[in-house]
mmCIF file of C-alpha atoms in Angstrom:
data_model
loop_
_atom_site.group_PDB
_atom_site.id
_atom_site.type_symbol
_atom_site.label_atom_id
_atom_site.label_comp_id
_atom_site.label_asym_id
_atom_site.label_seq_id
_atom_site.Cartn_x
_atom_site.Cartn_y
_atom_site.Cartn_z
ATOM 1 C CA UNK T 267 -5.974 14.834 -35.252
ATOM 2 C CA UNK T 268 -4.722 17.137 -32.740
ATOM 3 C CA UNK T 269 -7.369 17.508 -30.379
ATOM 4 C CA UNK T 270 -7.762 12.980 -30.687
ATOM 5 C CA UNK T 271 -4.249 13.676 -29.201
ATOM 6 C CA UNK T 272 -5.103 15.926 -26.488
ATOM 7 C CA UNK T 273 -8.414 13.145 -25.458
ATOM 8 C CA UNK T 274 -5.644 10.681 -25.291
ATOM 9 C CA UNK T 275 -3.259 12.597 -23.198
ATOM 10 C CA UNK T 276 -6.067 13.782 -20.654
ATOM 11 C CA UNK T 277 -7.046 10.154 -20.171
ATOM 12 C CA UNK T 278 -3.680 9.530 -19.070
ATOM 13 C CA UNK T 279 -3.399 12.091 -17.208
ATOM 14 C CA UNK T 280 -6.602 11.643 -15.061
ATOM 15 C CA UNK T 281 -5.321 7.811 -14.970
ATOM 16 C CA UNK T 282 -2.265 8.934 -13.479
ATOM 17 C CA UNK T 283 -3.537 11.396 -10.839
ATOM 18 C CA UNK T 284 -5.946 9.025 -9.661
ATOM 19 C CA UNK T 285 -3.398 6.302 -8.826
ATOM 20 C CA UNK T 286 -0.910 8.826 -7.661
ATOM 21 C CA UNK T 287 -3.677 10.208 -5.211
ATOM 22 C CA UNK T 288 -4.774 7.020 -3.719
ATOM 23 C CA UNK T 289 -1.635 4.202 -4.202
ATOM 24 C CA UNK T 290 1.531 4.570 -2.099
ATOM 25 C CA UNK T 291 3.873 3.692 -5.265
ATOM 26 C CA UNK T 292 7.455 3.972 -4.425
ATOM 27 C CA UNK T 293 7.591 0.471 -2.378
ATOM 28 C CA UNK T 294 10.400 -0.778 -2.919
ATOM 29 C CA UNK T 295 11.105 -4.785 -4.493
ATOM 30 C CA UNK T 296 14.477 -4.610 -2.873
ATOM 31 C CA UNK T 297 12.570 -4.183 0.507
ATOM 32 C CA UNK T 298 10.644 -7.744 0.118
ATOM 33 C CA UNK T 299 14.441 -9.550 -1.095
ATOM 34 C CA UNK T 300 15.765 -7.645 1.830
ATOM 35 C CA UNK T 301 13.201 -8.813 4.216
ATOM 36 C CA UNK T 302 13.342 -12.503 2.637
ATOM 37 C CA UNK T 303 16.817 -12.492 3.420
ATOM 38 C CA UNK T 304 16.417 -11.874 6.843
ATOM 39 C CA UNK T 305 13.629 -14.348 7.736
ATOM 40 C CA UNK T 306 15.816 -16.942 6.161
ATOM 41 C CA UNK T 307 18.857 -15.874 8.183
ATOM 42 C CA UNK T 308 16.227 -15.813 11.300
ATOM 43 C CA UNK T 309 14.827 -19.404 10.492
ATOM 44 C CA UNK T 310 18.476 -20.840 10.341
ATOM 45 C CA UNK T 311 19.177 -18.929 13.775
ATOM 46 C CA UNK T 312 15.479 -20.341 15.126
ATOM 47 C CA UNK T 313 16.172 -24.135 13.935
ATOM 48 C CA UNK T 314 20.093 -23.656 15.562
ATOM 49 C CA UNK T 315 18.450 -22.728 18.808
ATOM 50 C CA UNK T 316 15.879 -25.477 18.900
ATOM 51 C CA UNK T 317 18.465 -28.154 18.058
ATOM 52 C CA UNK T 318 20.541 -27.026 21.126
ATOM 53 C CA UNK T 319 18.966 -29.456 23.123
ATOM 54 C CA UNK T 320 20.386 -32.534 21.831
ATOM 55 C CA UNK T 321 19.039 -34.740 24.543
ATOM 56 C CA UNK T 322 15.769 -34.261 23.594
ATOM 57 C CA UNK T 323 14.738 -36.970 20.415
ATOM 58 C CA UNK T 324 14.495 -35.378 16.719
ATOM 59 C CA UNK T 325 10.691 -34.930 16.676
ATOM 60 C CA UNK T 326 10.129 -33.030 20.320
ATOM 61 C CA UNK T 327 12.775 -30.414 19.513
ATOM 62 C CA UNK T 328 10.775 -28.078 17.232
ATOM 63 C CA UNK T 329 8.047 -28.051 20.293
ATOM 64 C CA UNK T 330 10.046 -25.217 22.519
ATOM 65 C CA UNK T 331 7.982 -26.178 25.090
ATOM 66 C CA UNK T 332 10.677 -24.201 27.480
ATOM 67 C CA UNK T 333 10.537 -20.695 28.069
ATOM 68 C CA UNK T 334 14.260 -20.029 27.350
ATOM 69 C CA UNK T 335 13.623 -21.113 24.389
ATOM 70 C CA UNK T 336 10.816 -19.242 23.483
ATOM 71 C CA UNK T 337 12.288 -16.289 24.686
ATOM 72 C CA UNK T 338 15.426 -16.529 22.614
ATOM 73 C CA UNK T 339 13.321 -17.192 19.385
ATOM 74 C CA UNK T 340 11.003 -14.337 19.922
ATOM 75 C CA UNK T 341 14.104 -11.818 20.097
ATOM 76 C CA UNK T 342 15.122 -13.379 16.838
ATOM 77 C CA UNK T 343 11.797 -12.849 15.674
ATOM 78 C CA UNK T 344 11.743 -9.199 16.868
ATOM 79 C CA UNK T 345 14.984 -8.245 15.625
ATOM 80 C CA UNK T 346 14.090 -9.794 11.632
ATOM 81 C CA UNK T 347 10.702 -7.335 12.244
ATOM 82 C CA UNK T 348 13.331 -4.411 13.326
ATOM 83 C CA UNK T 349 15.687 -5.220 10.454
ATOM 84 C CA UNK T 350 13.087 -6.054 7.978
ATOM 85 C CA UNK T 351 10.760 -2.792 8.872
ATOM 86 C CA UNK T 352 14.418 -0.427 8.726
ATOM 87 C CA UNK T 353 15.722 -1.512 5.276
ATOM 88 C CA UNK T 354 11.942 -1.318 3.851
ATOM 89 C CA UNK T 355 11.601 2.127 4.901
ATOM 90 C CA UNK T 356 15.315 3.265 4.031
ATOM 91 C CA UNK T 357 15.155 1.297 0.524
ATOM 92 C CA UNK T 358 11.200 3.293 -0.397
ATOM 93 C CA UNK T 359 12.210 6.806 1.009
ATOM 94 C CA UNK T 360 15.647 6.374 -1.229
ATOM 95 C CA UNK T 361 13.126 5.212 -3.957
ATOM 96 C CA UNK T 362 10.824 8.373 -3.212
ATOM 97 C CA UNK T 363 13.571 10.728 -3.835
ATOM 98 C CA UNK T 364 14.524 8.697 -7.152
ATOM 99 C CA UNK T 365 10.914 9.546 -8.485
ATOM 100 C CA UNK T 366 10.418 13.150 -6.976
ATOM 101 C CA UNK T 367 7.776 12.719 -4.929
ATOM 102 C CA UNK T 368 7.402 12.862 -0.898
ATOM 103 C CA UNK T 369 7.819 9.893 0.919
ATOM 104 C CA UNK T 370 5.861 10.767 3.974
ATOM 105 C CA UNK T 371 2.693 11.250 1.864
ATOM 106 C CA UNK T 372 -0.795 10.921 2.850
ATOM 107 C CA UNK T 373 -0.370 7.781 0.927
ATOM 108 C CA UNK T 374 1.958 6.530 2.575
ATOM 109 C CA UNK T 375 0.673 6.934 6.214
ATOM 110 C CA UNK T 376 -2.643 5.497 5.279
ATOM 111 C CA UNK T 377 -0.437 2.331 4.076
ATOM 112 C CA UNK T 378 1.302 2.438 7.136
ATOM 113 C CA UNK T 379 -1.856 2.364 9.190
ATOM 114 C CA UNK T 380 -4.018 -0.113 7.178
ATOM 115 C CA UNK T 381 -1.200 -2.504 7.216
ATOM 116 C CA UNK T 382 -0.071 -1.829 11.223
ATOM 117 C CA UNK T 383 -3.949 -1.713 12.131
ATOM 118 C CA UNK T 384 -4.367 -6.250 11.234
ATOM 119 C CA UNK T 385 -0.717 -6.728 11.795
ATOM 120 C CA UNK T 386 -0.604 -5.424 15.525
ATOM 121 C CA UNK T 387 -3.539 -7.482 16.498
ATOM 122 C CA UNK T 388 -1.833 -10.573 15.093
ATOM 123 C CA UNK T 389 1.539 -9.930 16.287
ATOM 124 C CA UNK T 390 -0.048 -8.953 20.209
ATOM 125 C CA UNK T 391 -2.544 -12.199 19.713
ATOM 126 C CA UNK T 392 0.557 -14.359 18.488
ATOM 127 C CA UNK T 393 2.623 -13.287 21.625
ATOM 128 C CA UNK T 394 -0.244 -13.707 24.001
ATOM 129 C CA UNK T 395 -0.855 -17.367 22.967
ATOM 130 C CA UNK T 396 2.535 -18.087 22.644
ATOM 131 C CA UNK T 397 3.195 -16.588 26.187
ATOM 132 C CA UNK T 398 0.159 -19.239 27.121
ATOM 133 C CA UNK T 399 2.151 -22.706 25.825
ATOM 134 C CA UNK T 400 0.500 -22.504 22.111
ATOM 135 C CA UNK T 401 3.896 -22.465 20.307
ATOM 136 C CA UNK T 402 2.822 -24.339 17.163
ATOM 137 C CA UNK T 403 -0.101 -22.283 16.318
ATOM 138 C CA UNK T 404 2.753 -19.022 16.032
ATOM 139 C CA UNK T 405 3.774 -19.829 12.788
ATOM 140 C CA UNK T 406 0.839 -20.470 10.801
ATOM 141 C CA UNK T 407 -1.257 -17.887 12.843
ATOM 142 C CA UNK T 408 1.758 -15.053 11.904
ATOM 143 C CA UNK T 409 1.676 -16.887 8.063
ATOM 144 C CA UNK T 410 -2.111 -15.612 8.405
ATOM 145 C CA UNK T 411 -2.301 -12.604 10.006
ATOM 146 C CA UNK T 412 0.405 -11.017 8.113
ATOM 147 C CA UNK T 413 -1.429 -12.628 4.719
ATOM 148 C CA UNK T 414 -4.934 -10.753 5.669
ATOM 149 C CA UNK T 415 -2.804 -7.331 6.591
ATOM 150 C CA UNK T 416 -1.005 -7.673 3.150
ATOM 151 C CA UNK T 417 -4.449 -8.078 1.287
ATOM 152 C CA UNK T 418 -5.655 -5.486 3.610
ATOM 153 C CA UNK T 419 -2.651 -2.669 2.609
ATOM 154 C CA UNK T 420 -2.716 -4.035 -0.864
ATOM 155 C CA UNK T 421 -5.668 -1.455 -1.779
ATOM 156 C CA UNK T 422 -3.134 1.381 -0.527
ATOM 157 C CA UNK T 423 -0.227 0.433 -2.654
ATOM 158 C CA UNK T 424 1.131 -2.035 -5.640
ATOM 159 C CA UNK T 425 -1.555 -4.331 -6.545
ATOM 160 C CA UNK T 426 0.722 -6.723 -6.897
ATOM 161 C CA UNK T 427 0.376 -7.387 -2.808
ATOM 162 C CA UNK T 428 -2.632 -8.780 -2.860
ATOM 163 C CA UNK T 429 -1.520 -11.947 -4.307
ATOM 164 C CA UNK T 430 1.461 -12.177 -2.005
ATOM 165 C CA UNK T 431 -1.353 -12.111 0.678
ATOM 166 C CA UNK T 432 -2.816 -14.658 -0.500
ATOM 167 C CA UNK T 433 -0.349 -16.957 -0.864
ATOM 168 C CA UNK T 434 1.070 -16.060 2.851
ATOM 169 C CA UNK T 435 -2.758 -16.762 3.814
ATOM 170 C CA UNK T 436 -3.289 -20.132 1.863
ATOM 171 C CA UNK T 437 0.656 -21.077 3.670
ATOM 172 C CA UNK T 438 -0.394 -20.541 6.942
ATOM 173 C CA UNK T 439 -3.937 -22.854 6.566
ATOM 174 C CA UNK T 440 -1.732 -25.653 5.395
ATOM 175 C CA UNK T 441 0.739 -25.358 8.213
ATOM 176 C CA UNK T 442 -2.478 -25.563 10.575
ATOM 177 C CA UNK T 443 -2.970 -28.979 9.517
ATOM 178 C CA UNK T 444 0.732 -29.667 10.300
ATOM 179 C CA UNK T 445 1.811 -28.155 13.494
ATOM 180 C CA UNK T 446 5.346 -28.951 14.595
ATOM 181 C CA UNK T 447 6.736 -28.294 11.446
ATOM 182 C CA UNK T 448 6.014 -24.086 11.965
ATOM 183 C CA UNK T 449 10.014 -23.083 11.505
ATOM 184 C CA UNK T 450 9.756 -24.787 7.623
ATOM 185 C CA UNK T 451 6.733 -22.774 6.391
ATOM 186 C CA UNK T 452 7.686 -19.624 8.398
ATOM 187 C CA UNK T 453 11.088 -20.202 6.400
ATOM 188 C CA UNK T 454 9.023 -20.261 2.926
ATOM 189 C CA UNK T 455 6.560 -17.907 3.890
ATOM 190 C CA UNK T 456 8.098 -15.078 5.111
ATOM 191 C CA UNK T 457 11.868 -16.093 3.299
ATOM 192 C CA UNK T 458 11.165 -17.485 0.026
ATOM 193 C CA UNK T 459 7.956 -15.633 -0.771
ATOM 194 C CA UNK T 460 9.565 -12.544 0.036
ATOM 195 C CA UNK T 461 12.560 -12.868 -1.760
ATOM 196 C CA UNK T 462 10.274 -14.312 -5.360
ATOM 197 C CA UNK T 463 8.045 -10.901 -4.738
ATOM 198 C CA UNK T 464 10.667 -8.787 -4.300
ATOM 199 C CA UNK T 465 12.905 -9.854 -6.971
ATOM 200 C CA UNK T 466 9.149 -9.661 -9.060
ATOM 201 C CA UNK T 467 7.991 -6.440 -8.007
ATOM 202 C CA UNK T 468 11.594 -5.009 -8.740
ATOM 203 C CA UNK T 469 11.718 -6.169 -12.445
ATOM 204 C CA UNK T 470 8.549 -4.867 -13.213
ATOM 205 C CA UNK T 471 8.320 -1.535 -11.691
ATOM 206 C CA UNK T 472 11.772 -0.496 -10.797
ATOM 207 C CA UNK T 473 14.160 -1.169 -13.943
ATOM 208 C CA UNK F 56 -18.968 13.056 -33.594
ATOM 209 C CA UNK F 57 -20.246 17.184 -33.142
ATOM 210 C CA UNK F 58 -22.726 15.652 -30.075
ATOM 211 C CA UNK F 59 -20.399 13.814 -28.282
ATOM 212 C CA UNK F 60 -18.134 16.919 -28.587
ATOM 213 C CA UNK F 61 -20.554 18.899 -27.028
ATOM 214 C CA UNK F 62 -21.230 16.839 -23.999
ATOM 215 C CA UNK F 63 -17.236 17.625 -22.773
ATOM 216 C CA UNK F 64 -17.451 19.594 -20.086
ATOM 217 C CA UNK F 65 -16.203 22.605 -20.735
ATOM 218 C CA UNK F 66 -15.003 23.389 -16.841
ATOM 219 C CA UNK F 67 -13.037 20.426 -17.515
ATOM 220 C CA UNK F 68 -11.187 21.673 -20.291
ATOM 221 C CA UNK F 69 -7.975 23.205 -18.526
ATOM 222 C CA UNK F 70 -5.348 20.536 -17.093
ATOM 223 C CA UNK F 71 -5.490 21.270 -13.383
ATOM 224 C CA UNK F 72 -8.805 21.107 -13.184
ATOM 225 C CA UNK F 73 -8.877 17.832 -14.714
ATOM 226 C CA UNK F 74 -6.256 16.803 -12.184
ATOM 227 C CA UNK F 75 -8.685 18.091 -9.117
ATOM 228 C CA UNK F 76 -11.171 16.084 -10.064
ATOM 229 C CA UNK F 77 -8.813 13.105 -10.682
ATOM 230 C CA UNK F 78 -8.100 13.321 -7.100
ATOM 231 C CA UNK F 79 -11.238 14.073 -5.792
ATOM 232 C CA UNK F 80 -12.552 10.793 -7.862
ATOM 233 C CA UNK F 81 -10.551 8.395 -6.318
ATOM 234 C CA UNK F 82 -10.259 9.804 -2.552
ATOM 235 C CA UNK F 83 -13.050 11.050 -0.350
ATOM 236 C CA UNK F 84 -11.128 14.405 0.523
ATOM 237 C CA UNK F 85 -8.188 15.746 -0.360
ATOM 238 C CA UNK F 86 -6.105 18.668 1.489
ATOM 239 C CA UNK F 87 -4.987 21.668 -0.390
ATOM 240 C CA UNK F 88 -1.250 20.919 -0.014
ATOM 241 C CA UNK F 89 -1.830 17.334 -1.176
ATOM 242 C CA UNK F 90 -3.160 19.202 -3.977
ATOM 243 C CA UNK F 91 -0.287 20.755 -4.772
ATOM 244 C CA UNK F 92 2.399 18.500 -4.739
ATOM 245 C CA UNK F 93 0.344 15.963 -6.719
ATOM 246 C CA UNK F 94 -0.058 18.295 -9.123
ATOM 247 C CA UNK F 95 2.899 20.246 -9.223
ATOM 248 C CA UNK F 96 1.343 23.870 -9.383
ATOM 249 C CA UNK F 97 1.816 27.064 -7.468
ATOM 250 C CA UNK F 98 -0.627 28.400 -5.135
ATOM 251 C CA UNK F 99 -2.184 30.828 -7.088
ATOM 252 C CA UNK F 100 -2.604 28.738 -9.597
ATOM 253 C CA UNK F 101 -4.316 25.903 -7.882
ATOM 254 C CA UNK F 102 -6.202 28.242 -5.671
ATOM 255 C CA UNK F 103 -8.282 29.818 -8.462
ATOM 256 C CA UNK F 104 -8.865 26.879 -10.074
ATOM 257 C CA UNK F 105 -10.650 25.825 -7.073
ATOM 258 C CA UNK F 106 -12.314 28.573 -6.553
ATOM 259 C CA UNK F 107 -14.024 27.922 -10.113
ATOM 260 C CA UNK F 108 -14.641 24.142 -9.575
ATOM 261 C CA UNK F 109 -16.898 25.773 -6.261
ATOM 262 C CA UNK F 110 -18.352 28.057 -8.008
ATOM 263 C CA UNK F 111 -19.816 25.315 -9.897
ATOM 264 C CA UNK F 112 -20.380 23.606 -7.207
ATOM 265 C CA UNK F 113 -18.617 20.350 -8.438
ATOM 266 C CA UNK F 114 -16.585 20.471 -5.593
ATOM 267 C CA UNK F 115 -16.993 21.631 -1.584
ATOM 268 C CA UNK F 116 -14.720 23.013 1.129
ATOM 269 C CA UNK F 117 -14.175 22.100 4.586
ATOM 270 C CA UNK F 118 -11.800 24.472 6.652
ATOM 271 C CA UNK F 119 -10.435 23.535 9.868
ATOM 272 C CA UNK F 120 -7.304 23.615 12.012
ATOM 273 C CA UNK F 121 -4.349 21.167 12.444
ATOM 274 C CA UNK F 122 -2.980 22.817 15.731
ATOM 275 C CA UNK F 123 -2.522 26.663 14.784
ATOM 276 C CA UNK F 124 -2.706 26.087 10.983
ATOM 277 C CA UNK F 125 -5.784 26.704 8.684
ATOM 278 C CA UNK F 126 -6.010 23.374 6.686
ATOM 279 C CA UNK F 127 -8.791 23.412 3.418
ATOM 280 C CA UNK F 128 -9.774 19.849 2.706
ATOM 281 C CA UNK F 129 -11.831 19.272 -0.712
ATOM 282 C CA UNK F 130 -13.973 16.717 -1.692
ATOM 283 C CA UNK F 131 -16.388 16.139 -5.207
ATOM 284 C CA UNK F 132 -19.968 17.025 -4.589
ATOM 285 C CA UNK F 133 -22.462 15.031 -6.237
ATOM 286 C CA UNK F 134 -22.896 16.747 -9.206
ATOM 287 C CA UNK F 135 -19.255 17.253 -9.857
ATOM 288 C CA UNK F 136 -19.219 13.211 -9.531
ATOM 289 C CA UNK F 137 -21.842 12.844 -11.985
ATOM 290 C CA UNK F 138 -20.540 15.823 -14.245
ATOM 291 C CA UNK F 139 -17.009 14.689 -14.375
ATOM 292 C CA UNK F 140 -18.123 11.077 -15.057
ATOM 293 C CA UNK F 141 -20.242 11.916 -18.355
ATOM 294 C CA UNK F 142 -16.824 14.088 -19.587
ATOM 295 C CA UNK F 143 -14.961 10.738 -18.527
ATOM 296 C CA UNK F 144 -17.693 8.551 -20.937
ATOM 297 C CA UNK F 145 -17.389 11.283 -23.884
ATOM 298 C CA UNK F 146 -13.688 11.291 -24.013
ATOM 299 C CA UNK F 147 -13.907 7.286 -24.135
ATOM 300 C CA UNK F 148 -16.408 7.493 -26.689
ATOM 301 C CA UNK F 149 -14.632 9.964 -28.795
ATOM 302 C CA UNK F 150 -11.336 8.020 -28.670
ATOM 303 C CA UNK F 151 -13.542 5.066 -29.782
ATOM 304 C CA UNK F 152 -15.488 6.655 -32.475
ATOM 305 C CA UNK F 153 -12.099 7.213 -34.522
#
């Protein structure tokens, strides 16, 4: 009976070295709310500086087709990525601690750079057509990019990811088929989604 | 249940070992101080353990430098693959066969 016991036990433990070894496990859920919370904040800020022009009629407003405009949503954009990128990496390090291990793990960097390695082209490609007149491809092409990075990082961390990829994918192909109305999905994609993950991801690994 | 108990692997008996392997399973190399944290051993400890797993040749070393620093990287060769995956298979079967 004793040695069944010790079988069991090794299992576990070979179970649990293997996904310590290769996962990145102290994300934190509180990162994603955090993050959702932002993007929402962001979207209000985005759809407050379309509507500025109140000359323009209802349905031409969402098309920033002025570079002022553009220019003052992609600092809102940049500072959500800035606030968003800060918290995550505060709230996991402080999660880190909470379960003994190192945050700045071999794990952990090959997270970083399997998720930054899809991301940055997206972001840079975003930018660049943006910078060209494109502005309602930005939303669904950032719902899509940042979809394939998350299924790309998802083999580097929480399974749970990969779905959240998915769905930020699936978002973003739907939005291509209605261009203008970018700000809205944006909102649900990076918002909403977020915040339902996060809130998730905490229940089941973090309480 | 005496033949299944015979085809453990008896250099996979001790803990740390096990816990090598683990990590050598699931990642193409692993460094010696990734080693140790996962594991939670001292030096010594984890060092002759090693040393054993090579001597089997189950697992191979690569030494190089990171700037001024000797860094050992490890990885399973492919007989310690294949040997640690039939001790995997008869610890399934024996929790099975209860």
């Amino acid at each position: 009976m004793k040695e069944e016991q010790n079988y069991q036990e090794d299992l576990t433990h070979i179970r649990d070295i293997m996904e310590r070894s290769s996962r990145f496990l102290s994300l934190s859920g509180l990162s994603g709310v955090m993050a959702g919370v932002y993007a929402l904040v962001g979207a209000v800020m985005a759809f407050l500086i379309l509507n500025q022009r109140q000359e323009l009629p209802q349905w031409k407003r969402m098309h920033p087709n002025d570079p002022f405009i553009a220019q003052q949503l992609i600092l809102v954009g940049v500072g959500i990525l800035v606030a968003a990128i800060g918290t995550g990496f505060y709230l996991s390090r402080r999660r880190a601690r909470k379960m003994g291990v190192k945050f700045m793990s071999a794990t952990g960097m090959r997270l970083v750079i399997n998720l930054l390695i899809p991301l940055g082209t997206g972001g840079l490609f975003v930018l660049m057509i943006t910078y060209q007149g494109y502005y309602g491809l930005a939303a669904p092409l950032m719902l899509i990019f940042y979809g394939l990075s998350l299924l790309n990082a998802s083999k580097y961390t929480l399974p749970d990811i990969r779905s959240l990829g998915l769905a930020e994918v699936v978002l973003g192909l739907i939005n291509t088929a209605f261009i203008g109305y970018g700000l809205y999905f944006w909102a649900v994609g990076f918002g909403v989604l977020h915040i339902i993950y996060g809130i998730a991801m905490y229940q089941k690994y973090e309480r | 249940m005496k033949s299944i108990i015979d085809k453990l692997n008896k250099a996979f008996e001790n803990r740390v070992r096990l816990g090598i392997m683990s990590a050598l399973m699931a990642n193409d190399e692993v460094d010696f101080n990734q080693l140790k944290d996962l594991l939670g051993v001292t030096d010594g400890n984890l060092a002759s353990h090693l040393k054993a797993l090579e001597e089997k040749k189950f697992i191979e070393t690569r030494k190089q430098f990171i700037g001024r620093k000797p860094n050992t990287r490890y990885r399973a060769t492919l007989d310690g693959r294949q040997a640690f995956q039939s001790h995997l298979e008869a610890l399934e079967a024996l929790l099975k066969g209860q």
